[in-house]
GROMACS .gro file of C-alpha atoms in nm:
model
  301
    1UNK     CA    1   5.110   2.214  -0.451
    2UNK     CA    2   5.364   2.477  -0.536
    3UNK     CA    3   5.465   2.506  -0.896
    4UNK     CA    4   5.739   2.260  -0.998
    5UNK     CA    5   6.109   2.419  -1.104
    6UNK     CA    6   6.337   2.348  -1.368
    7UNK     CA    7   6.454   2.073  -1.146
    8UNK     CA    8   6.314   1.896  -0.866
    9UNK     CA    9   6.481   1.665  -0.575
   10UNK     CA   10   6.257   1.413  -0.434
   11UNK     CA   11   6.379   1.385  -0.010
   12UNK     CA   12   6.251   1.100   0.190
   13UNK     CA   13   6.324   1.082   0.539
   14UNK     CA   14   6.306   0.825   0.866
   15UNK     CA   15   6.103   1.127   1.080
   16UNK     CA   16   6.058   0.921   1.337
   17UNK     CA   17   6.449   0.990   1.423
   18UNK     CA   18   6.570   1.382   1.545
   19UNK     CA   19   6.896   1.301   1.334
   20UNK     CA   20   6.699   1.257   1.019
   21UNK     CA   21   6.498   1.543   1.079
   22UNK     CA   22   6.774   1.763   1.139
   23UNK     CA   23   6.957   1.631   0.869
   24UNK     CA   24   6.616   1.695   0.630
   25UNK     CA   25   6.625   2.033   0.724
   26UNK     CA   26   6.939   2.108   0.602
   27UNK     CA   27   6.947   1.923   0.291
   28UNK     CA   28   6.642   2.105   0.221
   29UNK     CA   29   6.808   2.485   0.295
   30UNK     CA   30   7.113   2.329   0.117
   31UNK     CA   31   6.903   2.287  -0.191
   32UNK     CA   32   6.637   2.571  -0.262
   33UNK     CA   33   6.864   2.808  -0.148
   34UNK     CA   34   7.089   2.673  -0.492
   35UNK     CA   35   6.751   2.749  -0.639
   36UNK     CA   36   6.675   2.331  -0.683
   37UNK     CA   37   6.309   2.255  -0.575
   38UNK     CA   38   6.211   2.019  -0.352
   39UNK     CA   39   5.917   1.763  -0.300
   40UNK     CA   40   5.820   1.553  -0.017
   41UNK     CA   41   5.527   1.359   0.086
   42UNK     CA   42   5.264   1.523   0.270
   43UNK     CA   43   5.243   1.255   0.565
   44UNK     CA   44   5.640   1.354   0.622
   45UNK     CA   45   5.585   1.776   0.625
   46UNK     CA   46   5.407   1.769   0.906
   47UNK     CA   47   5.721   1.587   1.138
   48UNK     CA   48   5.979   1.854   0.940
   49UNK     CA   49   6.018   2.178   0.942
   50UNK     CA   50   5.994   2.294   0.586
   51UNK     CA   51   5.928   2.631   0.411
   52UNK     CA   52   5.605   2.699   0.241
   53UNK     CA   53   5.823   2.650  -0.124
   54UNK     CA   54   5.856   2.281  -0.071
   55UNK     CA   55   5.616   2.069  -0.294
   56UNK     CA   56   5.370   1.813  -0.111
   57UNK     CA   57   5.239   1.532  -0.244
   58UNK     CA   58   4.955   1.293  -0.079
   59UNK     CA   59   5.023   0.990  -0.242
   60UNK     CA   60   5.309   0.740  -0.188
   61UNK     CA   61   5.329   0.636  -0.584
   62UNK     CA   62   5.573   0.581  -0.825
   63UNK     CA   63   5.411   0.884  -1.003
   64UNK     CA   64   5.521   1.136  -0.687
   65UNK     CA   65   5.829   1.156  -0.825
   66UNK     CA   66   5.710   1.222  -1.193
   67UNK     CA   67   6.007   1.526  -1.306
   68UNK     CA   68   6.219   1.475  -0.999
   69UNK     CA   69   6.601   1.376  -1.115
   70UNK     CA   70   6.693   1.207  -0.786
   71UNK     CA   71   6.567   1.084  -0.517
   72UNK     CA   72   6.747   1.159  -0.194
   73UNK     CA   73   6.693   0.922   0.134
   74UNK     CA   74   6.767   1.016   0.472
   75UNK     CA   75   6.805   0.703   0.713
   76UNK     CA   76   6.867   0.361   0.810
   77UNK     CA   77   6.878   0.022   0.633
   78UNK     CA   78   6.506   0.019   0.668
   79UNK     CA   79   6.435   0.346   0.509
   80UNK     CA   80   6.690   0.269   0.241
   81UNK     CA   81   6.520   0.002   0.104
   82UNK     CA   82   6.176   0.185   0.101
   83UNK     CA   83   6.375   0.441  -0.122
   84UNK     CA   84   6.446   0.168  -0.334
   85UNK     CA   85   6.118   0.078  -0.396
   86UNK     CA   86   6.023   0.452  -0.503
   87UNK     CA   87   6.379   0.407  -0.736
   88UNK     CA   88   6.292   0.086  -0.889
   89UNK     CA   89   5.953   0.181  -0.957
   90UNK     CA   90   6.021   0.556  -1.121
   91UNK     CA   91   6.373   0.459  -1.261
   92UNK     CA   92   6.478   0.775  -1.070
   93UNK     CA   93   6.810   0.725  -0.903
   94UNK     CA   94   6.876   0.709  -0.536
   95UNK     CA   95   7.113   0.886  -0.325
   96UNK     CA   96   7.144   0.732   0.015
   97UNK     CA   97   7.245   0.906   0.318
   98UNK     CA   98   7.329   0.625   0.609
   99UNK     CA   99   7.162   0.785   0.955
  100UNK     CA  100   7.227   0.398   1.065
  101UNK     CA  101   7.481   0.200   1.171
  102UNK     CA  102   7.639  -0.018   0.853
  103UNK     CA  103   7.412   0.167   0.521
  104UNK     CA  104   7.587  -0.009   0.217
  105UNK     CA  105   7.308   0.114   0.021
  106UNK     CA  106   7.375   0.496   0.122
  107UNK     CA  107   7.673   0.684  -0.046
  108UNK     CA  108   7.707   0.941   0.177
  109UNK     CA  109   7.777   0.982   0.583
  110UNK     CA  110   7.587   1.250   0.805
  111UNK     CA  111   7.849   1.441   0.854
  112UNK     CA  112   7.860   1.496   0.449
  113UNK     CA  113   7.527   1.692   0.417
  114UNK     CA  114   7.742   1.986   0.231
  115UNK     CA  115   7.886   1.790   0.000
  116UNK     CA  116   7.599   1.628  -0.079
  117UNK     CA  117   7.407   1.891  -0.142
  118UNK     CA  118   7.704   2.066  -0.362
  119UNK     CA  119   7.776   1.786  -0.541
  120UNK     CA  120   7.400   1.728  -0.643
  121UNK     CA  121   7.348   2.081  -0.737
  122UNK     CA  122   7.662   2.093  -0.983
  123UNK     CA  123   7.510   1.745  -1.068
  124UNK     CA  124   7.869   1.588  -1.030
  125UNK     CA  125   7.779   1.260  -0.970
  126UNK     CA  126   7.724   0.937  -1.215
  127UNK     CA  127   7.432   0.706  -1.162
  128UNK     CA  128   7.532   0.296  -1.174
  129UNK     CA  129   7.245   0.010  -1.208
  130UNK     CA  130   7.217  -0.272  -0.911
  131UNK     CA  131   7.070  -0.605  -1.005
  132UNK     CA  132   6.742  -0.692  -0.829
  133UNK     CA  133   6.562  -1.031  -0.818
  134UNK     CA  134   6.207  -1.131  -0.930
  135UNK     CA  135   6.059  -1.407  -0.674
  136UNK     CA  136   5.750  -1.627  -0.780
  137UNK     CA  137   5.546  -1.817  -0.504
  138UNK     CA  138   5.393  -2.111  -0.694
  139UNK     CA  139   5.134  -2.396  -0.533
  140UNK     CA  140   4.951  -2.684  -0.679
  141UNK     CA  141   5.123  -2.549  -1.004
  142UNK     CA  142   4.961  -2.228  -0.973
  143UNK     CA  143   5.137  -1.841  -0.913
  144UNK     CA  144   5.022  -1.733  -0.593
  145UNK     CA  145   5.232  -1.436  -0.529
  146UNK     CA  146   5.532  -1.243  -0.710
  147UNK     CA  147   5.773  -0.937  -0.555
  148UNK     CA  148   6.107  -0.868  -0.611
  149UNK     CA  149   6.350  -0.756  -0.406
  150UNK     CA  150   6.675  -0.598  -0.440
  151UNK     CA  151   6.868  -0.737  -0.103
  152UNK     CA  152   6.761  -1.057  -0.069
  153UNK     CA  153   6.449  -1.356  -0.075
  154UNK     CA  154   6.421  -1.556   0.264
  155UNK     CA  155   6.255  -1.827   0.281
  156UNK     CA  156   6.205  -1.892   0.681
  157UNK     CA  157   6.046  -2.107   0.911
  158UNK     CA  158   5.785  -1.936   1.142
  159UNK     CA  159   5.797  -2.206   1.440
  160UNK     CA  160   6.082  -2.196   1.636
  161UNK     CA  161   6.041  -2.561   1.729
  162UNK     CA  162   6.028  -2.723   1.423
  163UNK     CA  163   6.270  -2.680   1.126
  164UNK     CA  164   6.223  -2.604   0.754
  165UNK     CA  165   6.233  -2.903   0.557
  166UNK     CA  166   6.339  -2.814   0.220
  167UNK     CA  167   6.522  -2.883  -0.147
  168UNK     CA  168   6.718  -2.673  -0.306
  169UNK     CA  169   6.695  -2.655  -0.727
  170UNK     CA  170   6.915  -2.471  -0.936
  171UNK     CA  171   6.844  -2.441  -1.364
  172UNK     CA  172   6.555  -2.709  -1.325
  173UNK     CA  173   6.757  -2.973  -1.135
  174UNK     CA  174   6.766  -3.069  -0.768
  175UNK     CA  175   7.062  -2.962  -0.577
  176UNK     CA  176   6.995  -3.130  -0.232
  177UNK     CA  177   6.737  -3.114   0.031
  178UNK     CA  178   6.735  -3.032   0.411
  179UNK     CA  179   6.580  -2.920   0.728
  180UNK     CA  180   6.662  -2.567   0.809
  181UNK     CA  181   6.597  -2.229   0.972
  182UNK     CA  182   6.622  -2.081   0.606
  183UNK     CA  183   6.728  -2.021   0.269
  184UNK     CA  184   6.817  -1.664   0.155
  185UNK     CA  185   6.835  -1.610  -0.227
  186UNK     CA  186   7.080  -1.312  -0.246
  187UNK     CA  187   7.193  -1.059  -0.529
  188UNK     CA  188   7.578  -0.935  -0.481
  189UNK     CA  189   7.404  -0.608  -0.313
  190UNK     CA  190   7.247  -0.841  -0.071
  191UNK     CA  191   7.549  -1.009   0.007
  192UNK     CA  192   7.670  -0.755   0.273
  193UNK     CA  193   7.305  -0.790   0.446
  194UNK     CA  194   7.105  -1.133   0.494
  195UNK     CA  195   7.307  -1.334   0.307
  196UNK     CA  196   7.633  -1.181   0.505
  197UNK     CA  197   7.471  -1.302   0.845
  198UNK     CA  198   7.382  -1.641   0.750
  199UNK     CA  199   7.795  -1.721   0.644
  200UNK     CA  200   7.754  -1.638   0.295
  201UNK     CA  201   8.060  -1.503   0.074
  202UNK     CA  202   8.077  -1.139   0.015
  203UNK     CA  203   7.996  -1.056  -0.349
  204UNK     CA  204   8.177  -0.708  -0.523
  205UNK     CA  205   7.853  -0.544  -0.686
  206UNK     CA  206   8.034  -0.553  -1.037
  207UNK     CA  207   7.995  -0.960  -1.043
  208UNK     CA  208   7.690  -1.036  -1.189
  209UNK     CA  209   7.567  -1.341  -0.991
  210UNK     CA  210   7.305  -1.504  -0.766
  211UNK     CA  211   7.394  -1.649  -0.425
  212UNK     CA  212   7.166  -1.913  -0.210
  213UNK     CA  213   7.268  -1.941   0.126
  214UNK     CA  214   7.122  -2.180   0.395
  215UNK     CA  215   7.001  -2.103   0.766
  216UNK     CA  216   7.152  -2.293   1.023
  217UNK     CA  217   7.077  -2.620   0.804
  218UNK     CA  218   7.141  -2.982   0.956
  219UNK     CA  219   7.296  -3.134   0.707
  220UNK     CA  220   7.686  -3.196   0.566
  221UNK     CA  221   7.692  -3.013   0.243
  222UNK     CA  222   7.478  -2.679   0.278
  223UNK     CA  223   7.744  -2.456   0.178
  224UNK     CA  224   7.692  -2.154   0.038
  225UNK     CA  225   7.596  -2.157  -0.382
  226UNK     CA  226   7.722  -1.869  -0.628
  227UNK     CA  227   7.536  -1.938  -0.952
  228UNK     CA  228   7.533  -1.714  -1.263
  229UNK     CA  229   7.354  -1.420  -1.321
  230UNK     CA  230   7.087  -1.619  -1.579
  231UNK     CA  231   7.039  -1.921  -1.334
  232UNK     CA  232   6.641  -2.041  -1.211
  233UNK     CA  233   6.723  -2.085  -0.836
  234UNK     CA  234   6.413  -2.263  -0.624
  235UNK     CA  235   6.327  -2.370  -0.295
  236UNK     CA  236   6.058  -2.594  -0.240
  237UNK     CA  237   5.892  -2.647   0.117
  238UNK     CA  238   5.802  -3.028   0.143
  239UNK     CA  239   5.454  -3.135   0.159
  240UNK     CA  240   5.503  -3.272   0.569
  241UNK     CA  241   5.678  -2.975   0.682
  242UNK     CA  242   5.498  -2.686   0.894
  243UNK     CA  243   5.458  -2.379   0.682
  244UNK     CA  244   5.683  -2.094   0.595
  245UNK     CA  245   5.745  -1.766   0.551
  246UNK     CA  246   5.897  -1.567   0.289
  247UNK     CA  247   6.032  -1.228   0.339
  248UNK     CA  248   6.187  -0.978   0.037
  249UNK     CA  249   6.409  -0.750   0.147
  250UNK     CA  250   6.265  -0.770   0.506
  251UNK     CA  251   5.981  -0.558   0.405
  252UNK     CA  252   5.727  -0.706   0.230
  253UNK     CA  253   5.589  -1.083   0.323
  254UNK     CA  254   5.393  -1.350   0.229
  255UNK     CA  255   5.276  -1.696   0.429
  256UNK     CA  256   5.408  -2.031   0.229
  257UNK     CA  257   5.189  -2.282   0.303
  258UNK     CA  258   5.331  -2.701   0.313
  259UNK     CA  259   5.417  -2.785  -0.065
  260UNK     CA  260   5.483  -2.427  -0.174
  261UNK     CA  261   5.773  -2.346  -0.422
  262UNK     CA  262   5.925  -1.998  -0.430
  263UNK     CA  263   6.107  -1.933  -0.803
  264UNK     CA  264   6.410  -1.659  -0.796
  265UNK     CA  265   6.572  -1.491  -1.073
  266UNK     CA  266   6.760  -1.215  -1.203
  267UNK     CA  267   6.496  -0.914  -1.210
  268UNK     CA  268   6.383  -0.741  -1.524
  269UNK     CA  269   6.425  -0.390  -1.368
  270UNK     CA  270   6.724  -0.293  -1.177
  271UNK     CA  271   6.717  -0.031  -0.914
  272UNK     CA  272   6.965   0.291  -1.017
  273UNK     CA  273   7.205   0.429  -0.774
  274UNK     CA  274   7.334   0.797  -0.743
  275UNK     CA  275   7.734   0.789  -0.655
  276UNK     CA  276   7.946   1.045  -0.561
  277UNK     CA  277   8.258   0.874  -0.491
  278UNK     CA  278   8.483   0.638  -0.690
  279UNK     CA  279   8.624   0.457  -0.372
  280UNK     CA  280   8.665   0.079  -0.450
  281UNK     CA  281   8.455  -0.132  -0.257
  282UNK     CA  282   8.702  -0.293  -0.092
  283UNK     CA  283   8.834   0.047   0.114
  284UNK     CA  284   8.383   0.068   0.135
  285UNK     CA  285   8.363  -0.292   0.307
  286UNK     CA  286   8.699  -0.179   0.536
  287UNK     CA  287   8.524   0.153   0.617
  288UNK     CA  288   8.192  -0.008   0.718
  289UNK     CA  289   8.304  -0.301   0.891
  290UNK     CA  290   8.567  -0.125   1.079
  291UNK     CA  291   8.790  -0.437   0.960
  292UNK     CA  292   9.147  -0.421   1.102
  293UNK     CA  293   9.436  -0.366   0.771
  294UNK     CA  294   9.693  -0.191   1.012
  295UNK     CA  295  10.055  -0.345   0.866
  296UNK     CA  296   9.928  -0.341   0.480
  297UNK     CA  297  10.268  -0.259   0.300
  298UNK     CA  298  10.078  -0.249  -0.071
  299UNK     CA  299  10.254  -0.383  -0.359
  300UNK     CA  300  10.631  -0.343  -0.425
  301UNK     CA  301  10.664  -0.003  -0.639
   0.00000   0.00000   0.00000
């Protein structure tokens, strides 16, 4: 391990994809040639090419990026979130650069490698907190399993035949009860990724709130719920239905066995988010979704 500088970028990169690998390589020129340092973990050097002054570490801890002052991810959705779990866990911030196809976590384009590398060398850009969730798996009134997530909670059935039968609880009281392919528990972040493809509403990240969306549910009212930020939400799978499955963020899962109940609520550590730009969301969620606003006149000046 090379010795550390006066400050220190974290990169983390999808090397399984040429774009992110080329991209890697030039953040890294970008940024020891401004005389930042850089660190990386040793199981991705080997995929990029990387001078002999980049810092290796073997271990894929919260503690890797002990002195770093960002963290800087390179990818997809997919390696997004595993960013965010190095960023929740160190309270370093995150800069994401979207190598994918929508990236609402990422702030930055590939085609903005320069500025992003300017921008964090001259360290003009302002760090914002997102909300995450903590989930509790409880059965036979014992805690089986707790995670967090900063997207979303699904609870999902895992046979295709057979649907989820479920009820819905909200601040200790029962809401209403169904069978289902799902329930996601979403924070506004998630709202644009689980939550969005299910038919739930699109939540600006400055509303502080919770959202519980069903899965192609068969039943009259499962709408959509938007609770406040400080509300219990639960799902319980019924004694008589087949087991579940509950995903966080897509990433990490756990089995829910007949009679489970999965607890969600607002999560005592948020993840922190680098930003470089002050666009409003709205003009993000145009730009991303490629949604059609030709003939917008604006307001009357």
């Amino acid at each position: 391990m090379t010795q550390s500088r006066a400050r220190t970028v974290f990169l983390l990169a999808h090397t399984g994809r040429p774009a992110a690998i080329r991209s890697a390589e030039l953040v890294v020129q970008g940024l020891l040639k401004s005389g930042l340092g850089v660190r990386v973990l040793e199981s991705e050097a080997s995929d990029l090419p990387l001078p002999d002054t980049v810092e290796l570490v073997k271990e894929a801890t919260p503690a890797c990026l002990d002195g770093c002052e960002l963290l800087i991810v390179l990818g997809g959705d997919g390696t997004l979130l595993r960013g965010a779990e190095f960023a929740r866990a160190s309270g370093v911030p995150m800069l994401g650069v979207n190598l994918g196809r929508v990236g609402f976590l990422a702030e930055a384009e590939r085609d903005d490698l320069d500025q992003v590398v300017e921008r964090v060398v001259s360290k003009e850009y302002e760090v914002e907190e997102r909300m995450t969730i903590d989930v509790v798996v409880h059965r036979n009134g014992d805690i089986v399993h707790q995670d967090w997530a900063l997207n979303e909670a699904a609870v999902q059935k895992t046979e295709p035949e057979r649907m989820l039968e479920v009820v819905l609880e909200i601040d200790g009281r029962p809401v209403t009860g169904f069978g289902c392919d799902g329930i996601v528990c979403a924070t506004p972040t998630g709202s644009t990724a689980y939550a969005f493809s299910a038919g739930g509403p699109v939540v600006w990240p400055e509303v502080e709130a919770l959202l519980m969306v069903p899965i192609s549910a068969h039943a009259l009212f499962a709408k959509p719920l938007v609770t406040s930020p400080d509300s219990v939400l639960a799902v319980e799978v019924q004694p008589h239905t087949p087991h579940g499955v509950l995903w966080c963020d897509g990433r990490r899962t756990v089995e829910l066995p007949a009679g489970a109940r999965v607890e969600v609520r607002r999560g005592a550590v948020p993840v922190r988010l680098a930003r470089l730009h002050h666009a409003v969301f709205t003009d993000r969620l145009v730009a991303k979704f490629a949604l059609p606003v030709a003939g917008w006149r604006g307001a009357p000046h």
